[in-house]
PDB file of C-alpha atoms in Angstrom:
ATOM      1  CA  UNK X1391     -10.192  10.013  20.982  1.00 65.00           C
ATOM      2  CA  UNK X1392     -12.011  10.378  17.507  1.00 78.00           C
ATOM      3  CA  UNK X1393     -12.943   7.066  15.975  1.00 94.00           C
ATOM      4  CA  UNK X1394     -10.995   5.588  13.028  1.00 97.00           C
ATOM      5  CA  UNK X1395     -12.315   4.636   9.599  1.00 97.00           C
ATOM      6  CA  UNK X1396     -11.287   1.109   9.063  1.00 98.00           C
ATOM      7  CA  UNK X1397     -10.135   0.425   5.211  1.00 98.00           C
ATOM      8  CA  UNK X1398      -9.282  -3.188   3.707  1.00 98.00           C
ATOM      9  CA  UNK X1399      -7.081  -3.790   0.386  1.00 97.00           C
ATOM     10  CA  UNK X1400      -9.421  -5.939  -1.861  1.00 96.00           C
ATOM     11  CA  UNK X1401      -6.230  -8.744  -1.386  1.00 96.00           C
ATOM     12  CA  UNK X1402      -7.499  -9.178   2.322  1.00 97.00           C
ATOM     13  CA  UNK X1403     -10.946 -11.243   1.430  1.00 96.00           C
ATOM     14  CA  UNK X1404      -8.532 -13.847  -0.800  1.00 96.00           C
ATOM     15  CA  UNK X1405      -6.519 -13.394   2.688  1.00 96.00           C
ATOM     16  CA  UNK X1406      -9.223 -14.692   4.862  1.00 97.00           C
ATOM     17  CA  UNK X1407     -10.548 -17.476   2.387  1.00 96.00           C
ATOM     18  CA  UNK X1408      -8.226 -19.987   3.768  1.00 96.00           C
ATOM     19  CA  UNK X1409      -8.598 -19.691   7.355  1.00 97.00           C
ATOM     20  CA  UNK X1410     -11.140 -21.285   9.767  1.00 97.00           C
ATOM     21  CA  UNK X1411     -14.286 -19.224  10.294  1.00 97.00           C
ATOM     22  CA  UNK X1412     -13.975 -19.368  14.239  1.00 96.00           C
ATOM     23  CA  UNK X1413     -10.533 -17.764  13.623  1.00 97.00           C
ATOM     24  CA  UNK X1414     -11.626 -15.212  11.079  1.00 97.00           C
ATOM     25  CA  UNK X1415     -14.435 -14.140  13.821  1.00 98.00           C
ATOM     26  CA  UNK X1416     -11.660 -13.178  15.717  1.00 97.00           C
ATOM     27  CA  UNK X1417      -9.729 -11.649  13.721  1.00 97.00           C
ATOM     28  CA  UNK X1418     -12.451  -9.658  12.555  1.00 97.00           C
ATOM     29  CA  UNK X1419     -13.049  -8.885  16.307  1.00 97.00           C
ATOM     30  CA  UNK X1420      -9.665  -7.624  16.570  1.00 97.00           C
ATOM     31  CA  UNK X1421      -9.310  -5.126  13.336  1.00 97.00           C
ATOM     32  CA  UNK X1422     -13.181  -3.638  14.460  1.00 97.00           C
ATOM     33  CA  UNK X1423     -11.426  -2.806  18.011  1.00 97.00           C
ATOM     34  CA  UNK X1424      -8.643  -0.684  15.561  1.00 97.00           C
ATOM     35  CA  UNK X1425     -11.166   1.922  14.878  1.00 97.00           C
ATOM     36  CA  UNK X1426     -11.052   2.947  18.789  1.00 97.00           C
ATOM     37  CA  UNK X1427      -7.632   2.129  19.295  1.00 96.00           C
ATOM     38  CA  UNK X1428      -5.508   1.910  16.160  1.00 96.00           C
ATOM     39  CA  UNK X1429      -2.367   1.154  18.459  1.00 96.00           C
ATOM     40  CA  UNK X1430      -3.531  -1.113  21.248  1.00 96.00           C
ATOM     41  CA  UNK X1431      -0.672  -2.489  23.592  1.00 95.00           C
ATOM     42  CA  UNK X1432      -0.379  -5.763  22.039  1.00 92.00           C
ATOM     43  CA  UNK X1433      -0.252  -3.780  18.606  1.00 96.00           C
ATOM     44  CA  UNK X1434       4.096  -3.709  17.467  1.00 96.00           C
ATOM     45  CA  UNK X1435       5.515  -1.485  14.624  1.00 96.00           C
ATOM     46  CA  UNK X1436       6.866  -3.201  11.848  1.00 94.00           C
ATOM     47  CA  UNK X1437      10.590  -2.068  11.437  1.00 90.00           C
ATOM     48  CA  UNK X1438      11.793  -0.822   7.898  1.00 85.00           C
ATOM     49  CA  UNK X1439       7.938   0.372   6.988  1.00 85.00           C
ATOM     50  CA  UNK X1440       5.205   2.426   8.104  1.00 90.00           C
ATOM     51  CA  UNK X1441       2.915  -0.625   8.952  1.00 95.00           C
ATOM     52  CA  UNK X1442       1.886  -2.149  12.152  1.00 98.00           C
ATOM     53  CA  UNK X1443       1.592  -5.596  13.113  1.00 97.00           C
ATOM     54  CA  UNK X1444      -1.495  -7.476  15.469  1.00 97.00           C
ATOM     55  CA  UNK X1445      -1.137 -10.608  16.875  1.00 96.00           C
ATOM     56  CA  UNK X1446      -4.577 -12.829  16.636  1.00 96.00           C
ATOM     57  CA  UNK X1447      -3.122 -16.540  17.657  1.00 95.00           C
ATOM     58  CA  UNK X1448      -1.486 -17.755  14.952  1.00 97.00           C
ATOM     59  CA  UNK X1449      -2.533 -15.383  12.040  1.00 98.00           C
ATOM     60  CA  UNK X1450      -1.045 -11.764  11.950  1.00 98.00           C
ATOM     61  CA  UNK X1451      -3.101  -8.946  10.710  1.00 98.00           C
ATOM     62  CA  UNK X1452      -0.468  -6.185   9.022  1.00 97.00           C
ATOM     63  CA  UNK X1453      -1.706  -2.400   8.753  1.00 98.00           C
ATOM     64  CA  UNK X1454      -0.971   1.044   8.114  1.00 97.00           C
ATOM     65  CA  UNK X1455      -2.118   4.186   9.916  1.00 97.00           C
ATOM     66  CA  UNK X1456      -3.285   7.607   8.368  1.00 96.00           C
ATOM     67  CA  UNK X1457      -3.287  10.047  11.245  1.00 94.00           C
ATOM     68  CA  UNK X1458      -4.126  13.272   9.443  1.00 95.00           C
ATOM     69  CA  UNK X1459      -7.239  11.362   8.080  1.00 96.00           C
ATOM     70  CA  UNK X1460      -8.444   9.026  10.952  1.00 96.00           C
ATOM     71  CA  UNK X1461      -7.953   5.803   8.485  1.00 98.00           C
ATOM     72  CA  UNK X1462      -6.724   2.431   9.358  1.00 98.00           C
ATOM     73  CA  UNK X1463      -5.497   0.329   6.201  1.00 98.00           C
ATOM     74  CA  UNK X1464      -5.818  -3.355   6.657  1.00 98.00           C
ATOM     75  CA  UNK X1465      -3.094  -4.600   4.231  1.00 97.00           C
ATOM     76  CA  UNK X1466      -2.480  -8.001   4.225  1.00 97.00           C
ATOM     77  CA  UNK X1467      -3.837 -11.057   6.982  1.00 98.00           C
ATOM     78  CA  UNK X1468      -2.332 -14.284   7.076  1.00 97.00           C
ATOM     79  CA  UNK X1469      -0.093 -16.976   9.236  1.00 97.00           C
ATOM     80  CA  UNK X1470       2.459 -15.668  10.842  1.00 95.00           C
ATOM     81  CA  UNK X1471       5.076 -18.004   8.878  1.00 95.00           C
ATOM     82  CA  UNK X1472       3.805 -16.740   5.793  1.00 93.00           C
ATOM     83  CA  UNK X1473       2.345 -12.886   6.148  1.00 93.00           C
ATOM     84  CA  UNK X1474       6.080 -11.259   6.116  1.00 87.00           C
ATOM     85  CA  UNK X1475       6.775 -12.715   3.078  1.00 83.00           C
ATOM     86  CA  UNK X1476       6.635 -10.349  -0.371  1.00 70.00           C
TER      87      UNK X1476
END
């Protein structure tokens, strides 16, 4: 399988700010692992929008997939009781 480019919205480094560094680690972990496997098993599709969701303990990371141009778009990272929200 050809190896995806991984993209971040400039938003995402305010994302990360308030989060502990041990948990940022892995959530950076996670998103560099998207650029093998852009839909790994624990991966879920967000319903009403082309975006995907990945579970890193408490904190979701939400992202979009470009097939015809091998690009994953990291679009927003945050708690879960918070990253749904608009």
């Amino acid at each position: 399988m050809a190896r995806y480019e991984l993209r971040f919205r400039k938003s995402v480094s305010k994302d990360l700010d308030p989060i502990p560094k041990r948990d940022v680690q892995r959530i950076i972990e996670a998103v560099q692992a998207l650029a093998d496997e852009p839909r790994p098993p624990q991966s879920r599709k967000l319903s009403g929008a082309e975006k995907y969701r990945l579970r890193c303990g408490v904190y979701r990371v939400l992202y979009e997939i470009q097939d015809d141009v091998l690009v994953v778009c990291i679009v927003k990272v945050g708690h879960r009781k918070d990253v749904y929200r608009n």
